[in-house]
Structure formats: C-alpha cells, structure tokens
C-alpha cells in the first residue's frame, strides 16, 4: 500500500515558484488516542472529526531549485511574518519522514510562510491545520512536476503525508466529517490516510456550529505526542480501544438517523474518556482547569432547563468545544455571553461543514 505513494520517475523541474494552500483545523468526535508501537503514526483506533472551516492556516511554500545537488534539506520558516528557527527541527523531521515519497524535496531551497486565522497562543492546536497545509503545498509542487497527477491521488497522498507530520492533520485535508484509521464498519477507512465519511448523514449534522471557549492559552504541559506514548503503559488502554470502536459503530447510526441527544451523549462520553486516559497514565495528569469544569456543569444545567441541544467535546487541553445545530445558535450565544464568557479568555467560532 505504501508503495502506492512512491513515484520513481524523472521529473521535469520548475526552477522557482510559489504555491499557497489553506487547511482547516478539526475537532474529533471519536478521538484518536495512542499509536501502534514501533510504527510511524499508525493510530490504535479509528477516529472521526468535523473540519472547522473558519479556523484555518494559510501556508505559502516558496521554492528555488538548488544550484548543486546535496543530501541536506534546506528550509526557513516564517510564522506571521517572523522567522521561527524553533519550528525547524519539526519541519526537518517531517521532511525526513516523507522524503522516501517525495524525493524531489532535497532538490530545492524552501521558504515556508505561514499564518493562522485563529489567535496564536489560544491553546487551539495548530499542528493539524499547519501540517496539512504544508502537505497540500508539497503536493501542489508534485503536481507541477508530475503532469499526470489525478485529483483523487493528490488528496490521498496529501493526507498520507500530513499524517506523518501530525496524526490528526491527515483528517484536515477534507471538509465535513472525516475518518482516519481502519474500522470494520467504514468502507475504505484505513490507517495510512483519512477519507471523507462515506455514508449518509442526516441534514441536522451538516449544519453544526463549534464555539470554542478558550480557557487556557498556555501550551500544554504534556504534549499530545507524549500523551500518545503514555497509552502504551496505560492499564485501561485495551478497554478504551474497545470503547472507541463501539462508539464509532454507534455514531454511524446516529449520523444516519439524526438523533442529536444520542450524538451529544456520545461525544461527551468520548471527550471524558480521552481525559480519563491522561488522568490514569503514568505519569498522570489533568488537562482540565477549574473553569473547564465550571463550563461543563453550566452546560449540563442549561441543557436540563432549556432542553436545547448543546453538547461539549474536549481536545487534549483545557478548552471546551461547544457543538450545536445552527438553528439553536441565537439562543445558545445568549447563554455563552451571559453565563460562560466570564470563565474564558477568548471565544472562537466556526461552522463544521
Ligand atoms: O494529532 P495529534 O498527535 O496532535 O493528536 C491529536 C489527538 C486528539 O486531538 C486528542 C484527538 C484527535 O483525534 O484529534
């Protein structure tokens, strides 16, 4: 399968140029947590996310053909106009991982210029949108070099490459609902690249809003890559995997019939399961802050009283994502500004389509 993405052929090289690509952030409904041992970026379980169309990264990749062939990669990175030497090791590691599939990378000097639409230190993981935007730029160069490249291959390979930069980034290649990781009930799902969710989705789930309540802007003390590793020693890991697989099965029928209450119950359970894993790892840790809990209790109270469909999910951190159908937006924004705003540093809003 991996050989599929390897192309050994002579390229007719464009000496200089620039490509620009945009890629969304995403929020997982069924969370990817844990990687297979001794494999590169292969998930323990299958995951599904909504792409957040208003929360994205724009990347420009400028390339100049090197005068002389050399083994080393050459890259400079600018983030919001400022050179970021600290980003280089991650980019070089990414280039090393993908060099087998993109041998042309060594032939160019690269400058990466990247910007996010969301505030920099907002605690919103930018690795998914930034790695997928970079993977799309690299594929855009490949498209210039290989004229016969088809759109379907372009997207599959972009997702395959993005995965090697940051696991969840492979889902950011597509809008809407996106699946990564093989699951027996999802046709075409696999561990190497993400696919658009292939089944029927009730209209209610095609117009959802995600309001992100930024509770903590600081970088996490335990990064998600460290967290994934800790799953290898977590005493509850096996049960978590069984549960994630069952939750995916349940979600397929929920998405079809349009049952919002079941959807909400399921995504909240997933979010808390993810946090339970980090709380029971060695070393253990808490990503939630007091204000995360304050928000969760308020959401539960509000839901009981109003019977509105507002549900939360959590990422690997303290921030809360509130998911609800667009029809309920006016009412729910009132709740957010009246009752939840005081717990947050910032609010970021996006459609999930
Ligand atoms: O892609 P990573 O390595 O940053 O891991 C992301 C893990 C979660 O965001 C917690 C879940 C997910 O599926 O996105």
Coordinates of C-alpha atoms and ligand atoms in Angstrom, one line a residue:
X1 CA 0.0 0.0 0.0
X2 CA 2.7 2.5 1.0
X3 CA 4.5 1.9 -2.4
X4 CA 1.4 3.4 -4.0
X5 CA 2.6 6.8 -2.9
X6 CA 6.2 6.3 -4.1
X7 CA 7.0 7.6 -7.6
X8 CA 10.2 6.8 -9.2
X9 CA 10.4 8.8 -12.3
X10 CA 12.3 11.7 -13.8
X11 CA 10.8 15.0 -13.0
X12 CA 10.9 18.0 -15.3
X13 CA 11.7 20.6 -12.7
X14 CA 10.3 24.1 -12.4
X15 CA 13.3 26.1 -11.2
X16 CA 11.5 28.6 -8.9
X17 CA 8.0 29.2 -7.8
X18 CA 5.5 29.6 -5.0
X19 CA 2.4 27.6 -4.0
X20 CA -0.2 28.7 -1.5
X21 CA -2.7 26.4 0.3
X22 CA -5.2 26.7 3.1
X23 CA -6.2 24.0 5.5
X24 CA -8.7 23.7 8.3
X25 CA -8.3 22.8 11.9
X26 CA -10.5 19.9 13.1
X27 CA -12.3 18.7 16.2
X28 CA -12.6 14.9 16.7
X29 CA -15.9 13.4 17.8
X30 CA -14.3 10.0 18.3
X31 CA -10.8 10.7 19.5
X32 CA -7.6 9.2 18.2
X33 CA -5.5 8.4 21.2
X34 CA -2.5 6.2 21.2
X35 CA -0.2 4.9 18.4
X36 CA 0.9 1.4 17.5
X37 CA 4.3 0.6 18.9
X38 CA 7.3 0.6 16.5
X39 CA 5.2 2.0 13.7
X40 CA 5.2 5.6 12.4
X41 CA 2.0 7.4 13.1
X42 CA -0.4 4.4 13.0
X43 CA -3.4 5.0 15.3
X44 CA -4.5 2.5 17.9
X45 CA -8.2 3.3 17.0
X46 CA -10.2 4.8 14.2
X47 CA -11.3 8.5 14.7
X48 CA -13.7 10.9 13.1
X49 CA -13.7 14.7 13.1
X50 CA -15.5 17.7 11.8
X51 CA -13.4 20.2 9.9
X52 CA -13.7 23.7 11.3
X53 CA -14.0 25.8 8.2
X54 CA -13.4 29.2 9.9
X55 CA -10.3 28.1 11.9
X56 CA -7.5 27.6 9.4
X57 CA -3.9 28.0 8.4
X58 CA -2.7 29.6 5.2
X59 CA 0.8 28.5 4.0
X60 CA 2.9 29.8 1.2
X61 CA 5.7 27.5 0.1
X62 CA 8.4 29.2 -1.9
X63 CA 10.9 27.0 -3.7
X64 CA 14.1 27.6 -5.6
X65 CA 16.0 24.8 -7.4
X66 CA 19.4 24.3 -5.7
X67 CA 22.4 25.0 -7.9
X68 CA 24.1 21.9 -6.8
X69 CA 22.6 18.6 -5.7
X70 CA 23.1 17.9 -1.9
X71 CA 21.7 15.5 0.6
X72 CA 20.5 18.0 3.2
X73 CA 17.1 19.7 3.2
X74 CA 17.1 23.5 3.1
X75 CA 14.3 25.3 4.8
X76 CA 13.5 28.6 6.5
X77 CA 10.2 29.1 8.3
X78 CA 8.2 32.4 8.9
X79 CA 5.2 32.5 11.1
X80 CA 3.0 35.6 10.9
X81 CA 5.9 37.4 9.2
X82 CA 8.5 36.5 11.9
X83 CA 11.3 33.9 11.3
X84 CA 10.9 30.9 13.6
X85 CA 14.1 28.9 14.0
X86 CA 12.4 26.9 16.7
X87 CA 10.0 25.4 14.1
X88 CA 12.8 24.0 12.0
X89 CA 13.5 20.7 13.9
X90 CA 9.8 19.6 13.5
X91 CA 9.8 20.5 9.8
X92 CA 13.1 18.7 9.2
X93 CA 11.8 15.6 11.0
X94 CA 8.7 15.8 8.8
X95 CA 10.8 16.1 5.6
X96 CA 12.9 13.1 6.6
X97 CA 9.8 11.0 7.2
X98 CA 8.3 11.9 3.8
X99 CA 11.5 12.1 1.8
X100 CA 11.0 8.5 0.5
X101 CA 7.7 9.5 -1.0
X102 CA 8.8 13.0 -2.2
X103 CA 12.4 12.6 -3.3
X104 CA 12.3 16.0 -5.0
X105 CA 12.3 17.8 -1.6
X106 CA 16.2 17.6 -1.5
X107 CA 16.4 19.4 -4.8
X108 CA 15.0 22.7 -3.6
X109 CA 15.7 25.5 -1.1
X110 CA 12.4 26.2 0.7
X111 CA 10.9 29.1 2.5
X112 CA 7.7 28.4 4.4
X113 CA 5.5 31.4 5.3
X114 CA 2.5 30.5 7.4
X115 CA -0.4 32.3 9.2
X116 CA -3.3 31.1 11.2
X117 CA -6.8 32.7 11.3
X118 CA -7.1 32.0 14.9
X119 CA -5.0 33.7 17.6
X120 CA -1.5 32.3 18.0
X121 CA -1.4 31.5 21.7
X122 CA -5.0 30.5 22.1
X123 CA -4.5 26.9 23.1
X124 CA -6.0 25.8 19.8
X125 CA -3.8 23.1 18.4
X126 CA -2.4 24.4 15.1
X127 CA -0.4 21.3 14.2
X128 CA -3.3 19.7 12.3
X129 CA -4.0 22.7 10.1
X130 CA -0.4 23.7 9.7
X131 CA 0.9 20.2 8.8
X132 CA -2.0 19.6 6.4
X133 CA -1.5 23.0 4.7
X134 CA 2.2 22.2 4.3
X135 CA 1.4 18.7 2.9
X136 CA -1.0 20.3 0.4
X137 CA 1.7 22.7 -0.7
X138 CA 4.2 19.9 -1.2
X139 CA 1.6 18.1 -3.3
X140 CA 1.0 21.2 -5.3
X141 CA 4.7 21.2 -6.2
X142 CA 4.4 17.5 -7.1
X143 CA 1.5 18.3 -9.3
X144 CA 3.7 20.8 -11.2
X145 CA 6.4 18.1 -11.5
X146 CA 4.2 15.2 -12.5
X147 CA 1.7 16.4 -15.0
X148 CA -0.5 13.2 -14.9
X149 CA -1.3 13.5 -11.2
X150 CA -5.0 13.0 -10.6
X151 CA -7.1 14.9 -8.0
X152 CA -8.0 11.8 -6.0
X153 CA -4.3 10.8 -5.7
X154 CA -3.4 14.4 -4.8
X155 CA -5.8 14.4 -1.8
X156 CA -5.0 10.8 -0.7
X157 CA -1.3 11.5 -0.8
X158 CA -1.6 14.9 0.9
X159 CA -3.5 13.1 3.7
X160 CA -0.9 10.4 3.8
X161 CA 1.9 13.0 4.1
X162 CA 0.1 15.1 6.6
X163 CA -0.3 12.1 8.9
X164 CA 3.4 11.7 9.0
X165 CA 3.6 15.3 10.3
X166 CA 0.9 15.1 12.9
X167 CA -1.6 12.2 13.1
X168 CA -4.8 14.3 13.3
X169 CA -3.6 16.5 10.4
X170 CA -4.5 13.8 7.9
X171 CA -8.2 14.5 8.6
X172 CA -7.8 18.2 7.9
X173 CA -7.4 17.6 4.2
X174 CA -11.1 17.3 3.6
X175 CA -14.1 19.4 4.8
X176 CA -17.1 17.9 6.6
X177 CA -16.9 14.7 8.5
X178 CA -13.6 12.8 8.0
X179 CA -12.5 9.4 9.2
X180 CA -8.9 8.1 9.9
X181 CA -8.0 4.7 11.0
X182 CA -9.4 1.3 9.8
X183 CA -12.8 0.4 11.2
X184 CA -14.6 -2.7 10.0
X185 CA -17.9 -0.8 9.5
X186 CA -16.5 2.0 7.5
X187 CA -15.7 1.2 3.9
X188 CA -12.4 2.5 2.7
X189 CA -11.2 3.5 6.2
X190 CA -7.5 2.8 6.8
X191 CA -4.6 3.7 9.0
X192 CA -2.5 5.4 6.3
X193 CA -4.7 8.3 5.2
X194 CA -8.1 9.8 6.0
X195 CA -11.2 9.6 3.9
X196 CA -14.4 11.7 3.8
X197 CA -17.1 10.0 5.8
X198 CA -18.6 7.7 3.2
X199 CA -22.2 7.2 4.4
X200 CA -25.4 9.1 4.6
X201 CA -25.6 11.9 7.1
X202 CA -28.8 13.4 8.4
X203 CA -29.2 17.1 7.4
X204 CA -29.1 18.2 11.1
X205 CA -25.4 17.1 11.2
X206 CA -24.5 19.1 8.1
X207 CA -25.1 22.5 9.7
X208 CA -23.4 22.3 13.1
X209 CA -21.6 25.1 14.9
X210 CA -18.5 24.8 17.1
X211 CA -17.9 27.6 19.6
X212 CA -14.5 27.2 21.2
X213 CA -14.3 28.5 24.7
X214 CA -10.6 29.3 25.2
X215 CA -10.0 28.7 28.9
X216 CA -6.3 28.4 28.9
X217 CA -3.9 29.9 26.4
X218 CA -0.7 28.4 27.6
X219 CA 1.0 25.5 25.8
X220 CA 0.0 22.1 27.5
X221 CA 2.5 20.7 30.0
X222 CA 2.0 17.3 28.5
X223 CA 2.0 17.5 24.7
X224 CA -0.2 15.2 22.7
X225 CA 2.8 13.3 21.3
X226 CA 3.9 12.5 24.9
X227 CA 0.3 11.6 25.8
X228 CA 0.0 9.1 22.9
X229 CA 3.2 7.4 24.1
X230 CA 1.7 7.1 27.6
X231 CA -1.1 5.0 26.2
X232 CA 1.4 2.1 25.8
X233 CA 1.5 1.7 29.5
X234 CA -2.0 2.7 30.5
X235 CA -3.7 -0.1 32.4
X236 CA -7.1 0.9 30.8
X237 CA -5.8 1.1 27.2
X238 CA -7.4 -2.1 26.0
X239 CA -10.9 -1.1 27.3
X240 CA -10.5 2.3 25.8
X241 CA -9.9 0.8 22.4
X242 CA -12.9 -1.4 22.6
X243 CA -15.0 1.5 23.7
X244 CA -13.7 3.8 20.9
X245 CA -14.6 1.1 18.3
X246 CA -18.1 0.6 19.8
X247 CA -18.6 4.4 19.9
X248 CA -17.7 4.6 16.2
X249 CA -20.3 1.9 15.5
X250 CA -22.9 3.8 17.4
X251 CA -22.0 7.1 15.7
X252 CA -22.6 5.7 12.3
X253 CA -26.3 5.0 13.1
X254 CA -26.7 8.3 15.0
X255 CA -25.4 10.3 12.0
X256 CA -27.8 8.5 9.8
X257 CA -31.0 8.9 11.8
X258 CA -30.1 12.4 13.1
X259 CA -30.5 11.7 16.8
X260 CA -29.0 14.8 18.4
X261 CA -29.4 13.7 22.0
X262 CA -27.6 10.4 21.4
X263 CA -24.9 12.3 19.4
X264 CA -24.4 14.7 22.4
X265 CA -24.2 11.8 24.9
X266 CA -21.7 10.0 22.7
X267 CA -19.3 12.9 22.1
X268 CA -19.3 13.9 25.8
X269 CA -18.5 10.4 26.7
X270 CA -15.7 10.3 24.2
X271 CA -14.2 13.6 25.5
X272 CA -14.3 12.4 29.1
X273 CA -12.8 9.0 28.1
X274 CA -9.9 10.8 26.4
X275 CA -9.3 12.8 29.6
X276 CA -9.7 9.7 31.7
X277 CA -6.8 8.2 29.8
X278 CA -4.5 11.1 30.6
X279 CA -5.6 11.1 34.2
X280 CA -4.8 7.4 34.5
X281 CA -1.5 7.4 32.7
X282 CA 1.9 7.2 34.3
X283 CA 2.8 9.9 35.0
X284 CA -0.9 11.0 35.4
X285 CA -2.0 14.5 34.5
X286 CA -5.0 16.8 34.4
X287 CA -5.7 18.9 31.3
X288 CA -8.9 20.4 32.7
X289 CA -8.7 23.6 34.7
X290 CA -11.3 24.7 37.3
X291 CA -13.0 26.8 34.6
X292 CA -13.3 23.8 32.3
X293 CA -15.4 22.1 35.0
X294 CA -17.4 25.2 35.7
X295 CA -18.3 25.4 32.0
X296 CA -19.2 21.7 31.8
X297 CA -21.5 21.9 34.8
X298 CA -23.2 25.0 33.4
X299 CA -23.7 23.3 30.0
X300 CA -25.4 20.3 31.8
X301 CA -27.6 22.6 33.9
X302 CA -28.6 24.7 30.9
X303 CA -29.4 21.7 28.9
X304 CA -31.7 20.3 31.6
X305 CA -33.5 23.5 32.0
X306 CA -33.8 24.6 28.4
X307 CA -33.8 21.2 26.6
X308 CA -31.6 22.8 23.9
X309 CA -29.2 20.7 22.0
X310 CA -25.8 22.0 23.2
X311 CA -23.0 19.5 23.9
X312 CA -19.3 19.7 24.6
X313 CA -16.2 18.0 23.5
X314 CA -12.7 18.4 24.6
X315 CA -9.4 18.3 22.9
X316 CA -6.0 17.5 24.6
X317 CA -6.2 20.5 26.8
X318 CA -8.4 22.7 29.0
X319 CA -10.5 24.4 26.3
X320 CA -14.1 23.4 25.6
X321 CA -15.7 23.0 22.2
X322 CA -19.5 23.5 22.3
X323 CA -21.3 21.8 19.4
X324 CA -24.9 22.6 18.5
X325 CA -27.1 22.9 15.4
X326 CA -27.2 26.2 13.6
X327 CA -30.9 26.6 14.3
X328 CA -30.2 27.0 18.0
X329 CA -27.4 29.4 17.6
X330 CA -29.2 32.6 18.7
X331 CA -30.4 31.1 22.0
X332 CA -27.1 29.4 22.7
X333 CA -25.0 32.5 22.0
X334 CA -27.0 34.3 24.7
X335 CA -26.1 31.5 27.2
X336 CA -22.5 31.8 26.1
X337 CA -22.3 35.5 26.6
X338 CA -24.4 35.7 29.7
X339 CA -23.2 32.7 31.6
X340 CA -20.0 31.3 30.2
X341 CA -18.0 34.2 29.0
X342 CA -16.6 35.0 32.4
X343 CA -14.8 31.6 32.5
X344 CA -13.0 32.1 29.2
X345 CA -10.1 34.1 27.8
X346 CA -11.4 34.1 24.3
X347 CA -14.2 32.7 22.1
X348 CA -13.6 31.4 18.6
X349 CA -16.5 30.3 16.4
X350 CA -16.6 28.1 13.4
X351 CA -19.0 26.2 11.2
X352 CA -18.4 22.4 10.9
X353 CA -19.1 21.8 7.3
Ligands
LIG1 O1 -2.5 14.7 16.0 P1 -2.0 14.7 17.4 O2 -0.8 13.9 17.6 O3 -1.9 16.1 17.9 O4 -3.1 14.0 18.3 C1 -4.4 14.6 18.5 C2 -5.2 13.9 19.5 C3 -6.5 14.5 19.8 O5 -6.6 15.8 19.4 C4 -6.7 14.5 21.3 C5 -7.7 13.6 19.3 C6 -7.9 13.7 17.8 O6 -8.4 12.7 17.3 O7 -7.8 14.8 17.2

